[in-house]
mmCIF file of C-alpha atoms in Angstrom:
data_model
loop_
_atom_site.group_PDB
_atom_site.id
_atom_site.type_symbol
_atom_site.label_atom_id
_atom_site.label_comp_id
_atom_site.label_asym_id
_atom_site.label_seq_id
_atom_site.Cartn_x
_atom_site.Cartn_y
_atom_site.Cartn_z
ATOM 1 C CA MET A 1 8.489 -58.863 -30.470
ATOM 2 C CA ASN A 2 4.876 -58.479 -29.428
ATOM 3 C CA ILE A 3 3.192 -55.542 -31.174
ATOM 4 C CA ALA A 4 -0.404 -56.459 -30.367
ATOM 5 C CA LEU A 5 -2.427 -53.866 -28.515
ATOM 6 C CA HIS A 6 -3.750 -55.172 -25.209
ATOM 7 C CA ASP A 7 -6.204 -53.844 -22.663
ATOM 8 C CA VAL A 8 -3.338 -53.341 -20.267
ATOM 9 C CA ILE A 9 -5.036 -51.207 -17.613
ATOM 10 C CA ILE A 10 -8.706 -52.098 -17.377
ATOM 11 C CA ASP A 11 -8.392 -55.183 -15.167
ATOM 12 C CA ALA A 12 -5.791 -53.751 -12.786
ATOM 13 C CA VAL A 13 -6.624 -53.013 -9.151
ATOM 14 C CA GLN A 14 -6.597 -49.231 -9.026
ATOM 15 C CA GLU A 15 -6.577 -46.814 -6.111
ATOM 16 C CA VAL A 16 -7.723 -43.210 -5.850
ATOM 17 C CA LEU A 17 -4.536 -41.148 -6.095
ATOM 18 C CA ALA A 18 -6.001 -37.641 -6.460
ATOM 19 C CA LYS A 19 -9.280 -35.821 -5.962
ATOM 20 C CA VAL A 20 -10.497 -32.772 -7.845
ATOM 21 C CA TYR A 21 -12.495 -30.331 -5.742
ATOM 22 C CA ARG A 22 -14.993 -27.727 -6.884
ATOM 23 C CA GLY A 23 -15.411 -25.494 -3.887
ATOM 24 C CA GLU A 24 -15.305 -27.837 -0.905
ATOM 25 C CA ALA A 25 -16.873 -30.831 -2.699
ATOM 26 C CA VAL A 26 -15.151 -33.582 -4.640
ATOM 27 C CA GLU A 27 -16.184 -33.392 -8.284
ATOM 28 C CA SER A 28 -13.834 -35.952 -9.867
ATOM 29 C CA THR A 29 -11.312 -38.587 -8.875
ATOM 30 C CA HIS A 30 -8.210 -39.932 -10.578
ATOM 31 C CA PHE A 31 -7.273 -43.576 -10.027
ATOM 32 C CA GLY A 32 -3.824 -45.007 -10.602
ATOM 33 C CA SER A 33 -0.885 -47.007 -9.336
ATOM 34 C CA ILE A 34 2.595 -46.341 -7.919
ATOM 35 C CA ALA A 35 5.677 -48.527 -7.496
ATOM 36 C CA VAL A 36 8.915 -47.741 -5.635
ATOM 37 C CA VAL A 37 11.648 -50.304 -6.302
ATOM 38 C CA ASN A 38 15.338 -50.763 -5.468
ATOM 39 C CA SER A 39 18.018 -51.774 -7.964
ATOM 40 C CA GLU A 40 17.574 -55.452 -7.054
ATOM 41 C CA GLY A 41 13.963 -55.303 -8.162
ATOM 42 C CA GLU A 42 12.526 -55.447 -4.660
ATOM 43 C CA LEU A 43 9.241 -53.600 -4.262
ATOM 44 C CA LEU A 44 9.603 -51.170 -1.348
ATOM 45 C CA TYR A 45 6.435 -49.065 -1.431
ATOM 46 C CA TYR A 46 3.328 -49.023 -3.579
ATOM 47 C CA ALA A 47 -0.205 -47.778 -4.097
ATOM 48 C CA GLY A 48 -2.792 -49.390 -6.321
ATOM 49 C CA ASP A 49 -1.410 -52.252 -8.383
ATOM 50 C CA PRO A 50 2.396 -52.302 -8.848
ATOM 51 C CA ARG A 51 1.897 -55.027 -11.443
ATOM 52 C CA LEU A 52 -0.209 -52.742 -13.608
ATOM 53 C CA SER A 53 0.931 -52.901 -17.230
ATOM 54 C CA THR A 54 1.028 -49.693 -19.250
ATOM 55 C CA PHE A 55 2.980 -47.970 -22.004
ATOM 56 C CA THR A 56 6.140 -46.096 -21.084
ATOM 57 C CA ARG A 57 5.702 -43.332 -23.657
ATOM 58 C CA SER A 58 8.174 -40.426 -23.422
ATOM 59 C CA ALA A 59 9.308 -41.537 -19.968
ATOM 60 C CA LEU A 60 11.462 -44.053 -21.885
ATOM 61 C CA LYS A 61 13.558 -41.333 -23.568
ATOM 62 C CA PRO A 62 16.613 -41.386 -21.272
ATOM 63 C CA PHE A 63 16.982 -45.097 -22.004
ATOM 64 C CA GLN A 64 16.550 -44.659 -25.751
ATOM 65 C CA ALA A 65 19.353 -42.097 -25.587
ATOM 66 C CA THR A 66 21.481 -44.605 -23.658
ATOM 67 C CA ALA A 67 21.615 -46.816 -26.762
ATOM 68 C CA LEU A 68 23.493 -44.080 -28.625
ATOM 69 C CA ILE A 69 25.795 -43.134 -25.749
ATOM 70 C CA GLU A 70 27.073 -46.620 -24.968
ATOM 71 C CA ARG A 71 28.120 -47.040 -28.597
ATOM 72 C CA GLY A 72 30.256 -43.909 -28.507
ATOM 73 C CA GLY A 73 27.785 -41.705 -30.368
ATOM 74 C CA LEU A 74 28.371 -38.590 -28.278
ATOM 75 C CA GLU A 75 32.084 -38.595 -29.038
ATOM 76 C CA ARG A 76 31.674 -39.655 -32.658
ATOM 77 C CA PHE A 77 29.450 -36.696 -33.501
ATOM 78 C CA GLY A 78 30.613 -34.220 -30.862
ATOM 79 C CA PHE A 79 27.259 -33.798 -29.118
ATOM 80 C CA SER A 80 27.284 -31.421 -26.168
ATOM 81 C CA GLN A 81 25.870 -32.228 -22.743
ATOM 82 C CA LYS A 82 23.026 -29.865 -23.569
ATOM 83 C CA GLY A 83 22.452 -31.761 -26.810
ATOM 84 C CA LEU A 84 22.196 -35.018 -24.853
ATOM 85 C CA ALA A 85 19.748 -33.477 -22.376
ATOM 86 C CA ILE A 86 17.305 -32.604 -25.145
ATOM 87 C CA MET A 87 17.553 -36.177 -26.488
ATOM 88 C CA CYS A 88 16.316 -37.308 -23.058
ATOM 89 C CA GLY A 89 13.528 -34.756 -22.941
ATOM 90 C CA SER A 90 10.155 -33.615 -24.212
ATOM 91 C CA HIS A 91 10.952 -30.004 -24.901
ATOM 92 C CA SER A 92 8.551 -27.074 -25.109
ATOM 93 C CA GLY A 93 9.470 -25.849 -28.578
ATOM 94 C CA SER A 94 10.986 -22.562 -27.408
ATOM 95 C CA GLU A 95 13.602 -20.799 -29.519
ATOM 96 C CA GLU A 96 16.310 -22.254 -27.264
ATOM 97 C CA HIS A 97 14.950 -25.770 -27.669
ATOM 98 C CA VAL A 98 14.595 -25.468 -31.430
ATOM 99 C CA GLY A 99 18.107 -24.063 -31.694
ATOM 100 C CA GLN A 100 19.529 -27.006 -29.759
ATOM 101 C CA VAL A 101 17.775 -29.599 -31.918
ATOM 102 C CA ARG A 102 19.060 -27.853 -35.033
ATOM 103 C CA GLU A 103 22.575 -27.919 -33.564
ATOM 104 C CA ASN A 104 22.224 -31.675 -32.995
ATOM 105 C CA LEU A 105 21.137 -32.150 -36.602
ATOM 106 C CA GLU A 106 24.025 -30.041 -37.882
ATOM 107 C CA LYS A 107 26.457 -32.290 -36.041
ATOM 108 C CA ILE A 108 25.208 -35.300 -38.010
ATOM 109 C CA ASN A 109 24.923 -33.349 -41.298
ATOM 110 C CA LEU A 110 21.179 -33.922 -41.649
ATOM 111 C CA ASP A 111 18.438 -31.347 -41.990
ATOM 112 C CA GLU A 112 14.972 -31.122 -40.465
ATOM 113 C CA SER A 113 13.401 -33.071 -43.316
ATOM 114 C CA PHE A 114 14.797 -36.276 -41.782
ATOM 115 C CA LEU A 115 12.733 -35.825 -38.600
ATOM 116 C CA GLN A 116 9.732 -38.176 -38.698
ATOM 117 C CA CYS A 117 8.031 -37.062 -35.494
ATOM 118 C CA GLY A 118 5.243 -35.054 -37.112
ATOM 119 C CA THR A 119 4.150 -31.585 -36.020
ATOM 120 C CA HIS A 120 2.137 -29.912 -33.294
ATOM 121 C CA PRO A 121 1.986 -26.418 -31.760
ATOM 122 C CA PRO A 122 4.860 -25.960 -29.304
ATOM 123 C CA ILE A 123 4.110 -26.969 -25.720
ATOM 124 C CA ASP A 124 5.183 -23.440 -24.767
ATOM 125 C CA TYR A 125 1.939 -22.222 -26.336
ATOM 126 C CA ARG A 126 -0.053 -24.264 -23.830
ATOM 127 C CA SER A 127 2.260 -23.376 -20.946
ATOM 128 C CA PHE A 128 1.868 -19.637 -21.584
ATOM 129 C CA ASP A 129 -1.744 -19.642 -22.896
ATOM 130 C CA ILE A 130 -0.676 -18.596 -26.403
ATOM 131 C CA LEU A 131 -3.154 -19.185 -29.223
ATOM 132 C CA PRO A 132 -1.640 -20.022 -32.637
ATOM 133 C CA ARG A 133 -2.320 -17.454 -35.338
ATOM 134 C CA ARG A 134 -4.577 -18.585 -38.165
ATOM 135 C CA GLU A 135 -1.761 -18.375 -40.712
ATOM 136 C CA GLU A 136 0.855 -19.953 -38.458
ATOM 137 C CA THR A 137 2.429 -23.274 -39.401
ATOM 138 C CA PHE A 138 4.737 -25.548 -37.445
ATOM 139 C CA THR A 139 7.604 -27.847 -38.338
ATOM 140 C CA PRO A 140 8.879 -31.144 -36.883
ATOM 141 C CA VAL A 141 11.796 -29.411 -35.139
ATOM 142 C CA GLN A 142 9.244 -27.776 -32.794
ATOM 143 C CA HIS A 143 7.772 -31.163 -31.879
ATOM 144 C CA ASN A 144 8.495 -32.077 -28.261
ATOM 145 C CA CYS A 145 10.167 -35.340 -29.360
ATOM 146 C CA SER A 146 12.502 -33.872 -31.982
ATOM 147 C CA GLY A 147 15.448 -34.028 -29.582
ATOM 148 C CA LYS A 148 14.966 -37.767 -29.138
ATOM 149 C CA HIS A 149 14.652 -38.165 -32.895
ATOM 150 C CA SER A 150 17.950 -36.342 -33.443
ATOM 151 C CA GLY A 151 19.613 -38.949 -31.231
ATOM 152 C CA LEU A 152 17.989 -41.877 -33.033
ATOM 153 C CA LEU A 153 19.066 -40.430 -36.389
ATOM 154 C CA ALA A 154 22.617 -40.273 -35.040
ATOM 155 C CA LEU A 155 22.363 -43.919 -33.967
ATOM 156 C CA ALA A 156 21.246 -44.887 -37.476
ATOM 157 C CA LEU A 157 24.289 -43.170 -38.978
ATOM 158 C CA LEU A 158 26.541 -44.798 -36.377
ATOM 159 C CA LEU A 159 25.190 -48.178 -37.517
ATOM 160 C CA ASN A 160 25.573 -47.286 -41.225
ATOM 161 C CA GLU A 161 21.826 -47.637 -41.623
ATOM 162 C CA ASP A 162 19.631 -45.548 -43.912
ATOM 163 C CA PRO A 163 18.526 -42.728 -41.553
ATOM 164 C CA LYS A 164 15.078 -42.742 -43.135
ATOM 165 C CA ARG A 165 14.462 -46.172 -41.583
ATOM 166 C CA TYR A 166 15.094 -45.207 -37.946
ATOM 167 C CA PRO A 167 11.404 -45.317 -36.825
ATOM 168 C CA GLU A 168 10.680 -48.697 -38.427
ATOM 169 C CA PHE A 169 10.030 -51.717 -36.220
ATOM 170 C CA ASP A 170 12.600 -53.868 -38.058
ATOM 171 C CA SER A 171 15.380 -51.265 -38.253
ATOM 172 C CA GLN A 172 18.755 -51.835 -36.593
ATOM 173 C CA VAL A 173 18.116 -48.750 -34.483
ATOM 174 C CA GLN A 174 14.944 -50.136 -32.954
ATOM 175 C CA HIS A 175 16.326 -53.638 -32.458
ATOM 176 C CA ILE A 176 19.150 -52.163 -30.394
ATOM 177 C CA VAL A 177 16.600 -50.247 -28.318
ATOM 178 C CA TYR A 178 14.510 -53.414 -27.848
ATOM 179 C CA GLU A 179 17.542 -55.295 -26.568
ATOM 180 C CA LEU A 180 18.546 -52.500 -24.199
ATOM 181 C CA VAL A 181 15.024 -52.139 -22.795
ATOM 182 C CA SER A 182 14.762 -55.891 -22.203
ATOM 183 C CA GLU A 183 18.069 -55.886 -20.309
ATOM 184 C CA VAL A 184 17.659 -52.706 -18.259
ATOM 185 C CA PHE A 185 14.068 -53.360 -17.207
ATOM 186 C CA ASP A 186 14.566 -57.110 -16.798
ATOM 187 C CA VAL A 187 11.672 -58.061 -19.066
ATOM 188 C CA PRO A 188 12.086 -60.903 -21.587
ATOM 189 C CA ALA A 189 11.875 -59.488 -25.086
ATOM 190 C CA ASP A 190 8.880 -61.653 -25.974
ATOM 191 C CA GLN A 191 6.943 -60.261 -22.995
ATOM 192 C CA LEU A 192 7.274 -56.616 -24.002
ATOM 193 C CA ILE A 193 4.228 -55.155 -25.739
ATOM 194 C CA TRP A 194 5.186 -52.809 -28.588
ATOM 195 C CA ALA A 195 3.083 -50.254 -30.429
ATOM 196 C CA ILE A 196 3.568 -46.845 -32.061
ATOM 197 C CA ASP A 197 4.086 -43.761 -29.900
ATOM 198 C CA GLY A 198 2.649 -40.320 -30.658
ATOM 199 C CA CYS A 199 5.873 -39.342 -32.427
ATOM 200 C CA SER A 200 5.873 -42.497 -34.604
ATOM 201 C CA ILE A 201 8.658 -44.341 -32.731
ATOM 202 C CA PRO A 202 7.999 -47.855 -31.354
ATOM 203 C CA ASN A 203 7.135 -47.731 -27.667
ATOM 204 C CA CYS A 204 6.677 -50.551 -25.158
ATOM 205 C CA ALA A 205 4.383 -51.461 -22.307
ATOM 206 C CA MET A 206 5.498 -53.239 -19.148
ATOM 207 C CA THR A 207 4.404 -53.509 -15.527
ATOM 208 C CA ILE A 208 5.138 -50.383 -13.529
ATOM 209 C CA ASP A 209 7.284 -52.226 -10.987
ATOM 210 C CA LYS A 210 9.562 -53.222 -13.884
ATOM 211 C CA PHE A 211 9.524 -49.663 -15.165
ATOM 212 C CA ALA A 212 10.521 -48.447 -11.703
ATOM 213 C CA LEU A 213 13.342 -51.031 -11.728
ATOM 214 C CA GLY A 214 14.867 -49.415 -14.822
ATOM 215 C CA TRP A 215 14.847 -46.044 -13.093
ATOM 216 C CA ALA A 216 16.410 -47.624 -9.996
ATOM 217 C CA ARG A 217 19.185 -49.063 -12.143
ATOM 218 C CA LEU A 218 19.725 -45.645 -13.681
ATOM 219 C CA ALA A 219 19.815 -44.080 -10.215
ATOM 220 C CA SER A 220 22.327 -46.626 -8.898
ATOM 221 C CA ARG A 221 24.169 -47.101 -12.216
ATOM 222 C CA THR A 222 23.553 -50.836 -11.790
ATOM 223 C CA THR A 223 24.739 -52.842 -14.810
ATOM 224 C CA ASP A 224 27.394 -55.394 -15.638
ATOM 225 C CA LYS A 225 28.364 -53.427 -18.741
ATOM 226 C CA PRO A 226 30.990 -50.681 -18.176
ATOM 227 C CA GLU A 227 29.809 -48.777 -21.251
ATOM 228 C CA ARG A 228 26.238 -48.732 -19.925
ATOM 229 C CA LYS A 229 27.341 -47.499 -16.497
ATOM 230 C CA ASP A 230 29.207 -44.671 -18.242
ATOM 231 C CA ALA A 231 26.116 -43.943 -20.338
ATOM 232 C CA PHE A 232 23.927 -43.795 -17.222
ATOM 233 C CA GLU A 233 26.394 -41.357 -15.649
ATOM 234 C CA LYS A 234 26.232 -39.133 -18.719
ATOM 235 C CA VAL A 235 22.429 -39.212 -18.865
ATOM 236 C CA ILE A 236 22.159 -38.202 -15.205
ATOM 237 C CA ALA A 237 24.751 -35.437 -15.561
ATOM 238 C CA ALA A 238 23.066 -33.985 -18.652
ATOM 239 C CA MET A 239 19.557 -34.058 -17.176
ATOM 240 C CA GLN A 240 20.802 -32.450 -13.960
ATOM 241 C CA ALA A 241 22.786 -29.773 -15.760
ATOM 242 C CA TYR A 242 20.034 -28.853 -18.241
ATOM 243 C CA PRO A 243 16.578 -29.631 -16.820
ATOM 244 C CA LEU A 244 15.142 -26.921 -19.066
ATOM 245 C CA MET A 245 16.187 -29.000 -22.100
ATOM 246 C CA VAL A 246 14.446 -32.041 -20.626
ATOM 247 C CA SER A 247 11.216 -30.132 -20.122
ATOM 248 C CA GLY A 248 10.455 -26.417 -20.232
ATOM 249 C CA GLU A 249 9.315 -23.426 -18.245
ATOM 250 C CA ARG A 250 6.134 -23.869 -16.193
ATOM 251 C CA ARG A 251 6.356 -27.657 -16.529
ATOM 252 C CA SER A 252 6.560 -30.268 -13.822
ATOM 253 C CA ASP A 253 9.808 -32.094 -14.687
ATOM 254 C CA TYR A 254 11.608 -28.750 -14.753
ATOM 255 C CA TYR A 255 10.148 -27.707 -11.387
ATOM 256 C CA LEU A 256 10.952 -31.071 -9.780
ATOM 257 C CA MET A 257 14.572 -31.128 -10.920
ATOM 258 C CA GLN A 258 14.991 -27.520 -9.811
ATOM 259 C CA ALA A 259 13.662 -28.458 -6.387
ATOM 260 C CA LEU A 260 15.969 -31.492 -6.125
ATOM 261 C CA PRO A 261 18.902 -30.703 -8.432
ATOM 262 C CA LYS A 262 21.264 -33.325 -6.973
ATOM 263 C CA GLU A 263 18.768 -35.859 -5.670
ATOM 264 C CA ILE A 264 16.649 -36.860 -8.685
ATOM 265 C CA VAL A 265 16.254 -37.007 -12.415
ATOM 266 C CA CYS A 266 12.776 -37.565 -13.802
ATOM 267 C CA LYS A 267 10.784 -37.832 -17.009
ATOM 268 C CA LEU A 268 7.065 -37.900 -17.647
ATOM 269 C CA GLY A 269 5.324 -39.413 -20.639
ATOM 270 C CA GLY A 270 2.056 -39.310 -22.538
ATOM 271 C CA GLU A 271 -1.134 -40.487 -20.866
ATOM 272 C CA ALA A 272 0.270 -39.488 -17.472
ATOM 273 C CA ILE A 273 3.147 -41.816 -16.672
ATOM 274 C CA GLN A 274 6.218 -40.696 -14.720
ATOM 275 C CA GLY A 275 9.613 -42.223 -13.993
ATOM 276 C CA VAL A 276 11.887 -40.876 -11.237
ATOM 277 C CA ALA A 277 15.431 -41.903 -10.291
ATOM 278 C CA LEU A 278 16.177 -41.269 -6.595
ATOM 279 C CA LEU A 279 19.941 -40.901 -6.773
ATOM 280 C CA ASP A 280 20.872 -40.970 -3.086
ATOM 281 C CA GLN A 281 18.780 -44.047 -2.367
ATOM 282 C CA GLY A 282 19.374 -45.854 -5.664
ATOM 283 C CA TRP A 283 15.619 -46.326 -5.987
ATOM 284 C CA GLY A 284 13.243 -45.936 -8.909
ATOM 285 C CA VAL A 285 9.676 -44.615 -8.855
ATOM 286 C CA ALA A 286 6.949 -45.177 -11.419
ATOM 287 C CA VAL A 287 3.561 -43.436 -11.292
ATOM 288 C CA LYS A 288 0.644 -44.014 -13.649
ATOM 289 C CA ILE A 289 -2.657 -42.124 -13.627
ATOM 290 C CA ALA A 290 -5.151 -44.621 -15.017
ATOM 291 C CA ASP A 291 -7.246 -42.239 -17.106
ATOM 292 C CA GLY A 292 -4.217 -40.453 -18.569
ATOM 293 C CA GLY A 293 -5.091 -37.229 -16.734
ATOM 294 C CA PHE A 294 -1.985 -35.061 -16.593
ATOM 295 C CA ARG A 295 -3.607 -32.667 -14.132
ATOM 296 C CA ALA A 296 -3.312 -35.341 -11.426
ATOM 297 C CA LEU A 297 0.210 -36.538 -12.231
ATOM 298 C CA ALA A 298 2.356 -33.736 -10.811
ATOM 299 C CA PRO A 299 0.618 -33.434 -7.415
ATOM 300 C CA VAL A 300 0.761 -37.215 -7.020
ATOM 301 C CA VAL A 301 4.484 -37.341 -7.856
ATOM 302 C CA VAL A 302 5.186 -34.477 -5.434
ATOM 303 C CA GLU A 303 3.286 -36.316 -2.723
ATOM 304 C CA VAL A 304 5.245 -39.537 -3.388
ATOM 305 C CA LEU A 305 8.496 -37.620 -2.940
ATOM 306 C CA ARG A 306 7.177 -35.998 0.247
ATOM 307 C CA GLN A 307 6.083 -39.328 1.721
ATOM 308 C CA LEU A 308 9.499 -40.813 0.932
ATOM 309 C CA ASP A 309 11.157 -37.830 2.693
ATOM 310 C CA VAL A 310 12.995 -36.923 -0.496
ATOM 311 C CA LEU A 311 11.191 -33.609 -1.003
ATOM 312 C CA THR A 312 11.523 -31.723 2.280
ATOM 313 C CA ASP A 313 9.622 -28.629 3.397
ATOM 314 C CA ASP A 314 12.516 -26.293 2.618
ATOM 315 C CA ARG A 315 12.319 -27.265 -1.085
ATOM 316 C CA LEU A 316 8.580 -26.847 -1.530
ATOM 317 C CA ASP A 317 8.788 -23.300 -2.866
ATOM 318 C CA HIS A 318 10.193 -24.711 -6.133
ATOM 319 C CA VAL A 319 7.117 -26.902 -6.660
ATOM 320 C CA GLU A 320 4.438 -24.613 -5.241
ATOM 321 C CA ARG A 321 2.448 -24.783 -8.488
ATOM 322 C CA LEU A 322 2.416 -28.590 -8.314
ATOM 323 C CA ILE A 323 1.510 -29.306 -4.691
ATOM 324 C CA ARG A 324 -2.181 -28.413 -4.759
ATOM 325 C CA PRO A 325 -2.916 -27.147 -8.284
ATOM 326 C CA ARG A 326 -5.667 -24.580 -8.460
ATOM 327 C CA VAL A 327 -8.663 -24.959 -10.756
ATOM 328 C CA TYR A 328 -9.884 -21.796 -12.509
ATOM 329 C CA ASN A 329 -12.919 -21.151 -14.671
ATOM 330 C CA ASN A 330 -13.050 -19.203 -17.941
ATOM 331 C CA ARG A 331 -13.098 -15.884 -16.089
ATOM 332 C CA LYS A 332 -9.957 -16.903 -14.198
ATOM 333 C CA LEU A 333 -11.938 -17.233 -10.985
ATOM 334 C CA LEU A 334 -10.548 -19.751 -8.507
ATOM 335 C CA VAL A 335 -13.186 -22.488 -8.284
ATOM 336 C CA GLY A 336 -11.369 -25.494 -6.874
ATOM 337 C CA HIS A 337 -8.156 -27.453 -6.504
ATOM 338 C CA ILE A 338 -6.548 -30.882 -6.948
ATOM 339 C CA GLU A 339 -4.983 -32.755 -4.074
ATOM 340 C CA PRO A 340 -3.404 -36.191 -3.514
ATOM 341 C CA ALA A 341 -5.532 -38.790 -1.724
ATOM 342 C CA PHE A 342 -3.275 -41.770 -0.993
ATOM 343 C CA ARG A 343 -0.767 -43.179 1.450
ATOM 344 C CA LEU A 344 2.103 -45.307 0.218
ATOM 345 C CA LYS A 345 2.041 -48.838 1.606
ATOM 346 C CA GLN A 346 5.227 -50.612 2.610
ATOM 347 C CA ALA A 347 5.706 -53.833 0.685
#
């Protein structure tokens, strides 16, 4: 297992994916790369460098949850479909989200003290422009990754491992995840770059065409393991049924899955990476904004789906906020906008 930190982006050939306008003039640009891959690993479309290597961050969550599902963890502990959806997601910390994470923990007879994700103000605060009160404190259950952590705790118990060890590099939990990631994304284990994610769980870097391959295999349920195919089916069903658990109100994954409720499942991650499973085509999409700028990610992903004819004009009302995001100043005056600036190339 390679845990060294590498300069994985700097030398890649990048392309301008989005431009930020102030008035009618371009003020900033966001570079990045895109890969669209089928379940055989064939590159179909791209922009920038499809061999760009970057960390997968929270966009890996559906696959981390797969490790629990294919070992019978849902049935063993009686997790609901909604409980699985929040394991695959980065929730907003709303009362509904917090209640679901607590329900997951109750099913494994552990309390919130076992969560090792840390704390931060709920994403809902940012989504709704809420300022924390001076005296307000937050707990790990409000952390956007606490759903994932509830699933990894369950996996530790399933393996008869001390649940306190679940984030450790050498735990049984993480070794099972390493093996699954290597298989699903078709990357030899010794070529994966591992480091610590924002929520203290090991996270890996790989090239974005390989990351897109994993999403294509999820989309097409491509695997030679019956238990993994069943797990992929359950992940897709849960994310489709409960997109709010995967994301939250006023957030891009929620809008995208509302716009295409039967056609896609998707998950973004820190530093502006996105994975999308195109279910009808059996394709996977990976998008990375080089500077980690989230403001550019959603309009770029929407434009990818439009150029692939997945997101049609009659569905655009669901993603209106994402198509050409407006830029406001501190007085809430409209001063500019963000728009995509690329054309996908056929491989």
